Amino acid sequence: MESNFHEVYTDVEKAIDYAFGGRFVLKFYDYLKIRETKKYEVQQFIESSTASEINSLILDLDDYLEGGSDEIHKQLREGYGYIPKPEARKIRNYLYGILEDAWKYNHEKRPGKRKKKTK
């Protein structure tokens, strides 16, 4: 069951880079539908290191947005300080949207959800 799905990981990683540049170019749910992604492929994505990295970025951005004076928050300010907080919120929501789209697509591809063909 070898597929061409590795290009999806590349596209998602590019989208993450673009997001930190202020450009939100990937509508992940639409992307998955257009390429007719299989359930096992999207399941692999959800369990992948790429999805895990997105989750980690979301948590970091949450902590950055929360603020604080402890060592972790100081490191996050140092790492993300160039991003204004309103922009960081947009990036965080965009990244979370990628994960949500994968979950939604995976949920819709569960067995028993066949569309009836019309004559």
mmCIF file of C-alpha atoms in Angstrom:
data_model
loop_
_atom_site.group_PDB
_atom_site.id
_atom_site.type_symbol
_atom_site.label_atom_id
_atom_site.label_comp_id
_atom_site.label_asym_id
_atom_site.label_seq_id
_atom_site.Cartn_x
_atom_site.Cartn_y
_atom_site.Cartn_z
ATOM 1 C CA MET A 1 0.000 0.000 0.000
ATOM 2 C CA GLU A 2 2.662 2.478 -1.057
ATOM 3 C CA SER A 3 1.187 5.846 -1.861
ATOM 4 C CA ASN A 4 2.230 9.298 -2.882
ATOM 5 C CA PHE A 5 1.230 10.685 0.498
ATOM 6 C CA HIS A 6 4.725 11.937 1.408
ATOM 7 C CA GLU A 7 4.014 15.043 -0.685
ATOM 8 C CA VAL A 8 1.256 15.929 1.796
ATOM 9 C CA TYR A 9 3.808 16.082 4.616
ATOM 10 C CA THR A 10 5.998 18.359 2.497
ATOM 11 C CA ASP A 11 3.040 20.612 1.671
ATOM 12 C CA VAL A 12 1.980 20.821 5.332
ATOM 13 C CA GLU A 13 5.514 21.688 6.426
ATOM 14 C CA LYS A 14 5.677 24.419 3.766
ATOM 15 C CA ALA A 15 2.294 25.716 4.961
ATOM 16 C CA ILE A 16 3.666 25.934 8.513
ATOM 17 C CA ASP A 17 6.642 27.950 7.262
ATOM 18 C CA TYR A 18 4.331 30.232 5.284
ATOM 19 C CA ALA A 19 2.083 30.698 8.337
ATOM 20 C CA PHE A 20 4.993 32.018 10.360
ATOM 21 C CA GLY A 21 5.548 34.445 7.489
ATOM 22 C CA GLY A 22 1.945 35.649 7.753
ATOM 23 C CA ARG A 23 0.568 33.684 4.774
ATOM 24 C CA PHE A 24 -2.095 31.048 5.344
ATOM 25 C CA VAL A 25 -2.117 29.135 2.081
ATOM 26 C CA LEU A 26 -3.403 25.638 2.865
ATOM 27 C CA LYS A 27 -7.036 24.698 3.429
ATOM 28 C CA PHE A 28 -6.201 21.201 4.589
ATOM 29 C CA TYR A 29 -9.680 19.652 4.463
ATOM 30 C CA ASP A 30 -10.200 20.794 0.864
ATOM 31 C CA TYR A 31 -6.697 19.614 0.010
ATOM 32 C CA LEU A 32 -7.429 16.129 1.381
ATOM 33 C CA LYS A 33 -10.726 15.949 -0.541
ATOM 34 C CA ILE A 34 -9.215 17.098 -3.828
ATOM 35 C CA ARG A 35 -6.481 14.498 -3.708
ATOM 36 C CA GLU A 36 -9.025 11.844 -2.638
ATOM 37 C CA THR A 37 -7.008 10.868 0.408
ATOM 38 C CA LYS A 38 -7.646 7.424 1.823
ATOM 39 C CA LYS A 39 -8.644 6.887 5.453
ATOM 40 C CA TYR A 40 -5.454 5.004 6.306
ATOM 41 C CA GLU A 41 -3.376 7.872 4.881
ATOM 42 C CA VAL A 42 -5.057 10.541 6.964
ATOM 43 C CA GLN A 43 -4.867 8.240 10.008
ATOM 44 C CA GLN A 44 -1.110 7.925 9.446
ATOM 45 C CA PHE A 45 -0.882 11.714 9.206
ATOM 46 C CA ILE A 46 -2.756 12.165 12.496
ATOM 47 C CA GLU A 47 -0.288 9.798 14.184
ATOM 48 C CA SER A 48 2.763 11.257 12.409
ATOM 49 C CA SER A 49 5.633 13.300 13.757
ATOM 50 C CA THR A 50 4.420 16.190 11.583
ATOM 51 C CA ALA A 51 1.070 16.299 13.392
ATOM 52 C CA SER A 52 2.905 15.924 16.692
ATOM 53 C CA GLU A 53 5.127 18.877 15.776
ATOM 54 C CA ILE A 54 2.066 20.962 14.888
ATOM 55 C CA ASN A 55 0.591 20.114 18.285
ATOM 56 C CA SER A 56 3.854 21.107 19.971
ATOM 57 C CA LEU A 57 3.878 24.446 18.126
ATOM 58 C CA ILE A 58 0.279 25.055 19.207
ATOM 59 C CA LEU A 59 1.166 24.412 22.847
ATOM 60 C CA ASP A 60 4.218 26.699 22.600
ATOM 61 C CA LEU A 61 2.124 29.451 21.051
ATOM 62 C CA ASP A 62 -0.525 28.986 23.762
ATOM 63 C CA ASP A 63 2.153 29.463 26.424
ATOM 64 C CA TYR A 64 3.635 32.443 24.550
ATOM 65 C CA LEU A 65 0.189 34.064 24.342
ATOM 66 C CA GLU A 66 -0.458 33.350 28.021
ATOM 67 C CA GLY A 67 2.768 35.084 29.037
ATOM 68 C CA GLY A 68 4.503 34.822 32.366
ATOM 69 C CA SER A 69 7.808 35.502 34.055
ATOM 70 C CA ASP A 70 9.163 32.000 34.624
ATOM 71 C CA GLU A 71 12.033 30.511 32.616
ATOM 72 C CA ILE A 72 9.845 28.690 30.072
ATOM 73 C CA HIS A 73 7.894 31.838 29.221
ATOM 74 C CA LYS A 74 11.138 33.812 28.907
ATOM 75 C CA GLN A 75 12.426 31.258 26.396
ATOM 76 C CA LEU A 76 9.178 31.415 24.460
ATOM 77 C CA ARG A 77 9.309 35.228 24.377
ATOM 78 C CA GLU A 78 12.846 34.937 23.069
ATOM 79 C CA GLY A 79 11.789 32.418 20.417
ATOM 80 C CA TYR A 80 8.478 33.971 19.353
ATOM 81 C CA GLY A 81 8.975 37.579 20.442
ATOM 82 C CA TYR A 82 9.259 38.768 16.853
ATOM 83 C CA ILE A 83 5.629 37.738 16.308
ATOM 84 C CA PRO A 84 3.005 40.174 17.608
ATOM 85 C CA LYS A 85 0.462 38.415 19.814
ATOM 86 C CA PRO A 86 -2.509 38.997 17.466
ATOM 87 C CA GLU A 87 -0.499 37.369 14.662
ATOM 88 C CA ALA A 88 0.563 34.532 16.985
ATOM 89 C CA ARG A 89 -3.135 33.895 17.699
ATOM 90 C CA LYS A 90 -3.855 33.665 13.970
ATOM 91 C CA ILE A 91 -0.962 31.241 13.468
ATOM 92 C CA ARG A 92 -2.072 29.128 16.422
ATOM 93 C CA ASN A 93 -5.650 28.953 15.142
ATOM 94 C CA TYR A 94 -4.465 28.128 11.620
ATOM 95 C CA LEU A 95 -2.253 25.283 12.862
ATOM 96 C CA TYR A 96 -5.061 23.946 15.018
ATOM 97 C CA GLY A 97 -7.322 24.143 11.961
ATOM 98 C CA ILE A 98 -4.967 21.818 10.075
ATOM 99 C CA LEU A 99 -5.303 19.213 12.813
ATOM 100 C CA GLU A 100 -9.069 19.741 13.027
ATOM 101 C CA ASP A 101 -9.386 19.269 9.278
ATOM 102 C CA ALA A 102 -7.461 15.981 9.480
ATOM 103 C CA TRP A 103 -9.685 14.769 12.339
ATOM 104 C CA LYS A 104 -12.845 15.818 10.498
ATOM 105 C CA TYR A 105 -11.762 14.125 7.260
ATOM 106 C CA ASN A 106 -10.783 10.978 9.157
ATOM 107 C CA HIS A 107 -14.155 10.935 10.925
ATOM 108 C CA GLU A 108 -16.037 11.281 7.633
ATOM 109 C CA LYS A 109 -14.070 8.415 6.085
ATOM 110 C CA ARG A 110 -15.163 5.882 8.680
ATOM 111 C CA PRO A 111 -16.825 2.678 7.456
ATOM 112 C CA GLY A 112 -20.537 2.759 6.806
ATOM 113 C CA LYS A 113 -20.554 6.300 5.444
ATOM 114 C CA ARG A 114 -20.991 5.331 1.772
ATOM 115 C CA LYS A 115 -22.786 7.724 -0.504
ATOM 116 C CA LYS A 116 -25.653 6.266 -2.486
ATOM 117 C CA LYS A 117 -25.236 6.550 -6.212
ATOM 118 C CA THR A 118 -28.115 8.063 -8.132
ATOM 119 C CA LYS A 119 -29.264 6.697 -11.463
#
